[in-house]
Coordinates of C-alpha atoms in Angstrom, one line a residue:
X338 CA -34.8 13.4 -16.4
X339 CA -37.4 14.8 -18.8
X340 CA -34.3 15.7 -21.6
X341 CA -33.1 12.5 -21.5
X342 CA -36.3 10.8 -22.0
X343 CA -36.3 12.5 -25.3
X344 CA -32.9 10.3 -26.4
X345 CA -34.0 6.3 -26.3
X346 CA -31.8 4.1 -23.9
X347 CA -29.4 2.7 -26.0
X348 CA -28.0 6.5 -26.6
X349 CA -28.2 7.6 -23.7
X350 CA -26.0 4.7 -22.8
X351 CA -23.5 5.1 -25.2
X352 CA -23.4 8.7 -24.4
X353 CA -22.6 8.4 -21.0
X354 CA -19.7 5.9 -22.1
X355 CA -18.6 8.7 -24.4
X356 CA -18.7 11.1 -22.1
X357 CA -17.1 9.3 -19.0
X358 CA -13.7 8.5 -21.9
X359 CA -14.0 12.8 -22.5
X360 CA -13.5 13.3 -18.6
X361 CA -10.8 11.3 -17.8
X362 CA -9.1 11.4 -21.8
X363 CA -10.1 14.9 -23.0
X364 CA -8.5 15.8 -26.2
X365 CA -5.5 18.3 -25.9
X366 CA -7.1 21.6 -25.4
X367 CA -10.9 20.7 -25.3
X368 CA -12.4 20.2 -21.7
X369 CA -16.2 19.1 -21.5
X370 CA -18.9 19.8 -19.2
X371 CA -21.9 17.4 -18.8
X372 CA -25.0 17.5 -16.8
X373 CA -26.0 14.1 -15.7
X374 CA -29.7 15.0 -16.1
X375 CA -29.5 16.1 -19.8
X376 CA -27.4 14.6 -22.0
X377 CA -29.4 16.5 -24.8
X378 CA -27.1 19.6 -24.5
X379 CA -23.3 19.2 -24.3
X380 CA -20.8 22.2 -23.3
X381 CA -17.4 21.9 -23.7
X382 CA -14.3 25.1 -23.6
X383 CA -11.9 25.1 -26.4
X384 CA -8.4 26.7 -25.8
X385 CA -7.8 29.2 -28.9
X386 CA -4.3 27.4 -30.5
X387 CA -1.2 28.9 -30.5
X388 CA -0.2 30.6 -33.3
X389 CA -3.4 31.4 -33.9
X390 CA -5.6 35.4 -33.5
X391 CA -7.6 32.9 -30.6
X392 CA -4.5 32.4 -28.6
X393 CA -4.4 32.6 -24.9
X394 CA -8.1 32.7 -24.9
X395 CA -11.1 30.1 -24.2
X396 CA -14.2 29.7 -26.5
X397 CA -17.5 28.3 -25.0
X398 CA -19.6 26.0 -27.2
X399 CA -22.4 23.7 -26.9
X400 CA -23.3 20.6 -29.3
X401 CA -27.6 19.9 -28.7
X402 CA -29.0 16.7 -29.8
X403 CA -31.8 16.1 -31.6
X404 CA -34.1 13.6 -30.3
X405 CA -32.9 11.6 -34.0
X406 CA -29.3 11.5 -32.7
X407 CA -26.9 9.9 -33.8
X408 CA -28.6 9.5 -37.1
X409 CA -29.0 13.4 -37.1
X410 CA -25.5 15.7 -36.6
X411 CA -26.2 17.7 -33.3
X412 CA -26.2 21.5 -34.2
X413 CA -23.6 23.7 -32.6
X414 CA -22.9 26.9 -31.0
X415 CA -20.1 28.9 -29.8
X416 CA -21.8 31.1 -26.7
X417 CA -18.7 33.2 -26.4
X418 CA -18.0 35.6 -28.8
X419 CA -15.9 35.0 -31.4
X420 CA -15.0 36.4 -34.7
X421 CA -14.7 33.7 -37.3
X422 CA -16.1 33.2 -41.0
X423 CA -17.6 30.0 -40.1
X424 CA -19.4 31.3 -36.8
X425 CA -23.0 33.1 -37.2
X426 CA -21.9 37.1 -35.6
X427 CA -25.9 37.1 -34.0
X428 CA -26.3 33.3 -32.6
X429 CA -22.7 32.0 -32.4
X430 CA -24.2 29.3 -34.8
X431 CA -21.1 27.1 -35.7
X432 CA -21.0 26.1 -39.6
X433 CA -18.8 22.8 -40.7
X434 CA -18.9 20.3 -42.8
X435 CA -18.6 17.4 -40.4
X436 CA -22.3 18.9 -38.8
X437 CA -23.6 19.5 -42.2
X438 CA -23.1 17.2 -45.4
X439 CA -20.1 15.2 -44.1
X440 CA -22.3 13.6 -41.0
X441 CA -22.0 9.9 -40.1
X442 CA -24.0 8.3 -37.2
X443 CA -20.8 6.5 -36.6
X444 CA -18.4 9.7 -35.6
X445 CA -18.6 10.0 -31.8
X446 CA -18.7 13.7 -29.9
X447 CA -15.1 13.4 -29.6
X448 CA -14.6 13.8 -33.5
X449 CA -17.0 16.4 -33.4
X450 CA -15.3 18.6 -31.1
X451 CA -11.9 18.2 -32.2
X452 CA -13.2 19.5 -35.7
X453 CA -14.7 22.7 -34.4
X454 CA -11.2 23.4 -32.6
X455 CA -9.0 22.9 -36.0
X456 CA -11.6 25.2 -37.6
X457 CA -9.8 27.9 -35.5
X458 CA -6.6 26.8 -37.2
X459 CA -8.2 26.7 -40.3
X460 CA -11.3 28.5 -41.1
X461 CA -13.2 27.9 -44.7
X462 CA -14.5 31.3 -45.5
X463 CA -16.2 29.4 -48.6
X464 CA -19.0 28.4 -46.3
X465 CA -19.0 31.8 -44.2
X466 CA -22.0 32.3 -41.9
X467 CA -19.8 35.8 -41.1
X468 CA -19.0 37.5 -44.2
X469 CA -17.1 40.6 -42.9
X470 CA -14.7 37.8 -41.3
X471 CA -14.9 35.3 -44.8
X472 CA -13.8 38.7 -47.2
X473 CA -11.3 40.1 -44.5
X474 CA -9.8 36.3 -44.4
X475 CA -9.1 36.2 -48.2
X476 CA -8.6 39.9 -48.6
X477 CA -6.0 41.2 -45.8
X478 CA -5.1 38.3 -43.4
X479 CA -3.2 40.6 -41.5
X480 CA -6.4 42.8 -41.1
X481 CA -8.7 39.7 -40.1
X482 CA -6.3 38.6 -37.8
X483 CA -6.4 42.1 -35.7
X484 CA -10.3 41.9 -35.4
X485 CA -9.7 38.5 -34.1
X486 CA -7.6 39.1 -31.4
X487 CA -9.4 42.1 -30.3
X488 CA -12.7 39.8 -29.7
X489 CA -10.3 37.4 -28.3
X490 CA -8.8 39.9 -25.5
X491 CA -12.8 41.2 -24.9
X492 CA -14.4 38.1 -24.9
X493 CA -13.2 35.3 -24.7
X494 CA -12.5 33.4 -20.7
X495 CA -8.8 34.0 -19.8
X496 CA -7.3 30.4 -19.3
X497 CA -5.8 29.5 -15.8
X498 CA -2.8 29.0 -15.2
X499 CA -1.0 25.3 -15.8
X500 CA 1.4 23.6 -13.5
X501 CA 3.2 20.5 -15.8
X502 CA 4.5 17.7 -13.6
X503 CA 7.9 18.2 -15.4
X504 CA 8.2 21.0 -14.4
X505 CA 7.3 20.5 -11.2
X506 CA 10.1 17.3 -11.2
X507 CA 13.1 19.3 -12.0
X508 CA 11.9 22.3 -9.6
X509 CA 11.9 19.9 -7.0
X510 CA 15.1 17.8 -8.0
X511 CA 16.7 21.5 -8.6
X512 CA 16.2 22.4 -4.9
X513 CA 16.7 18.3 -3.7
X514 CA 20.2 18.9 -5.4
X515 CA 20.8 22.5 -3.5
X516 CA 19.3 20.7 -0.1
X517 CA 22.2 18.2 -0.4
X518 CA 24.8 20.3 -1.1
X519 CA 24.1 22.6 1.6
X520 CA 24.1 18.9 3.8
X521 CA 27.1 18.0 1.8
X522 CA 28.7 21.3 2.8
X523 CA 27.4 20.9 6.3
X524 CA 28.9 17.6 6.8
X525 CA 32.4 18.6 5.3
X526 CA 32.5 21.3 7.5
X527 CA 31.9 19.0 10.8
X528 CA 34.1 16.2 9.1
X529 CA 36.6 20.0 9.0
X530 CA 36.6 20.6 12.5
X531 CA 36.4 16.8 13.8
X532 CA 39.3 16.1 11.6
X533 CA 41.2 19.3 13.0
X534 CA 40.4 18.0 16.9
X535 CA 41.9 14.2 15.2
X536 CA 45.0 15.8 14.5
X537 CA 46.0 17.1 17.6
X538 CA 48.4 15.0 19.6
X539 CA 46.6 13.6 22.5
X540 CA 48.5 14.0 25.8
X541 CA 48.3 10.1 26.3
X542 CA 50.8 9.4 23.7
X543 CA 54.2 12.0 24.0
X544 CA 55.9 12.8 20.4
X545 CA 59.1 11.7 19.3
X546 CA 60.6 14.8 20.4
X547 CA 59.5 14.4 23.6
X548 CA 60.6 10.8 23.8
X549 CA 64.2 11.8 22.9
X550 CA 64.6 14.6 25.1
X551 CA 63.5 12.1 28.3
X552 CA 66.4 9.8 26.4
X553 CA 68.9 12.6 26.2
X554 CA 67.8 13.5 30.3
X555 CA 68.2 9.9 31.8
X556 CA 72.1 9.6 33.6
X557 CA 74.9 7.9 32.3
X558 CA 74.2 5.3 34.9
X559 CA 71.3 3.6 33.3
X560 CA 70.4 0.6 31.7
X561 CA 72.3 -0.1 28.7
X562 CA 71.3 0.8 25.4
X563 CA 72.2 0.4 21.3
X564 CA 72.5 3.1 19.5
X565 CA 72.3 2.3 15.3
X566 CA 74.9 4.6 13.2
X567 CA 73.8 4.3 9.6
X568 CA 76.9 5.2 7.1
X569 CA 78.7 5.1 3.8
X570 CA 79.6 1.3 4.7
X571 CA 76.1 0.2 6.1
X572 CA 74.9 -0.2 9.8
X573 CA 77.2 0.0 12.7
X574 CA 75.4 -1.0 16.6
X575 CA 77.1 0.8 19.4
X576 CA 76.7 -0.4 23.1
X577 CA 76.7 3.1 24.9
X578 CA 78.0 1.0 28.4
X579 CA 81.2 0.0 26.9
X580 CA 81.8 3.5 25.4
X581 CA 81.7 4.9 29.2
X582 CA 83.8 2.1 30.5
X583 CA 86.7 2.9 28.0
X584 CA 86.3 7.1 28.4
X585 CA 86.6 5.9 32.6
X586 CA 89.8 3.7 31.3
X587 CA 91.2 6.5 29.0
X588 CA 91.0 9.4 31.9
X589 CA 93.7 7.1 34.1
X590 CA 97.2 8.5 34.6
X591 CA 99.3 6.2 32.2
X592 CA 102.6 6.4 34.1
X593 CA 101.3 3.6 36.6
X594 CA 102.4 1.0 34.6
X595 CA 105.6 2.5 34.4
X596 CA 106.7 3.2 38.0
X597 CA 105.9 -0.6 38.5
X598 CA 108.4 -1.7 36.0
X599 CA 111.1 0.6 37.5
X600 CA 110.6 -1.2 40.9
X601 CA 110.6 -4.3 39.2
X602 CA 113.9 -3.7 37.6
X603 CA 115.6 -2.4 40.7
X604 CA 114.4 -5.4 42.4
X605 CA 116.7 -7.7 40.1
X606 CA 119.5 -5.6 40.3
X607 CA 119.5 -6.2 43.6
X608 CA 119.2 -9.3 43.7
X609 CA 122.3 -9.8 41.2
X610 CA 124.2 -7.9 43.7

C-alpha cells in the first residue's frame, strides 16, 4: 500500500472508478492490467491495427503517475519493442502531445490510452524520439514499414485467438438446421414405412374383387337381389328372381297348350253329333 500512499485519497478513488469502467468497457483493442496495491503504475496491451506494419501483434505499455497526478500527465512507456518515430529505441519512452503540451487534469486514462494506440495509425515523425524511424517515415514509407513489421514479428506478444459470439450463433444454428433435417429425414422415412404398412389391405376388410367373386359364387337359389344397368337412356333396376322364373317359363315345351285345345275341339264335335 506504500505506492498508493503516494497518490491522496480522492485519486486513488477516482482511479479505481476509472479503472473498474476499463475492465468491464475496455476500448476496442486496448486491454488493461491493474494491481490493486499500486495504482501508481498502470499496464495496459495494445493490439497493433490492421492495416498497419504493427498488425497481428501486441505492444506492452505502462502509464506511471506522478505523485502530482492528475494535475501532472503520467509519463509513458512501451516495454515491448517497437519501432516507431515517436517511441525512444533505448527506453521505449512514448512521445505525444496529449502527455506533453496538450495535458489536461480533466482527460481520464482512458483518453490517454486510446491516443497512444492511434499513434500506431498515425505517427508524427516531427516530434521523433527515433530518428532512423522519423526520416525512414517521410523518406521511403515502403522502407519504414518493412523495419516495422520485422520488430513486429520478433517482438511483439502474438495475440490469442478470438471466438465472436456471431460466429459462434450461426455455427450453431448451421448444425441446429443440419440436426433437424437429419430428424426431418428420419421422421419421413418412418412416416415412409408406416404409411407403406397403412396401405396394405388388412385381412379384416375383403376388397371389392373379393366381394364380387363371393357374389358371382352364391347359387341361383338365393335371396333376391337388384342389379343397376346404367345406359344411353338412364338407370334401369333388374330383379335377378324374376329373370330365373321367366328362363324356368321359357325352357317349357310350348305344344302343351296346343294338344289341350285339340281335345277340347274334339270334345264339341262330339257332342254335336
Amino acid at each position: 500500500m506504500a505506492a498508493n500512499e503516494n497518490l491522496p485519497p480522492n485519486v486513488i478513488k477516482q482511479l479505481a472508478k476509472e479503472l473498474k469502467n476499463l475492465d468491464e468497457t475496455p476500448p476496442e483493442g486496448i486491454r488493461v492490467g491493474v494491481n490493486d496495491d499500486d495504482f501508481s503504475t498502470i499496464f495496459a496491451d495494445i493490439e497493433g491495427p490492421a492495416g498497419t506494419p504493427y498488425a497481428n501483434g501486441v505492444f506492452r505499455m505502462k502509464l506511471i503517475l506522478g505523485h502530482d497526478f492528475p494535475y501532472s500527465p503520467p509519463a509513458g512507456y512501451f516495454l515491448t519493442k517497437i519501432f516507431h518515430p515517436n517511441v525512444a529505441p533505448k527506453n521505449g519512452e512514448i512521445c505525444v502531445n496529449t502527455l506533453k503540451k496538450d495535458w489536461n487534469p480533466g482527460l481520464g486514462l482512458r483518453h490517454v490510452l486510446i491516443v497512444v494506440r492511434c499513434l500506431l495509425i498515425e505517427p508524427f515523425p516531427g516530434s521523433a524520439l527515433n530518428e532512423q524511424a522519423g526520416k525512414m517515415l517521410l523518406d521511403d514509407y515502403e522502407e519504414y514499414a518493412r523495419h516495422a513489421r520485422i520488430y513486429t514479428d520478433c517482438h511483439a506478444i502474438k495475440p490469442k485467438p478470438k471466438f465472436k459470439n456471431g460466429a459462434i450463433s450461426e455455427s450453431a444454428a448451421a448444425l441446429n438446421v443440419d440436426q433437424t433435417n437429419t430428424s426431418a429425414l428420419s421422421t419421413e422415412q418412418k412416416n415412409g414405412a408406416t404409411g407403406a404398412a397403412v396401405s396394405l389391405p388388412s385381412p379384416l376388410a375383403p376388397t371389392t374383387n373379393t366381394a364380387a367373386k363371393v357374389s358371382q359364387d352364391q347359387p341361383t337359389n338365393a335371396a333376391p337381389s337388384t342389379v343397376t344397368d346404367t345406359g344411353v337412356h338412364g338407370s334401369t333396376t333388374l330383379s335377378v328372381a324374376p329373370m330365373m322364373k321367366n328362363k324356368e317359363n321359357v325352357g317349357l315345351p310350348k305344344g302343351g297348350n296346343a294338344d289341350k285345345k285339340k281335345i277340347d275341339a274334339r270334345k264339341k264335335s262330339l257332342k254335336r253329333l
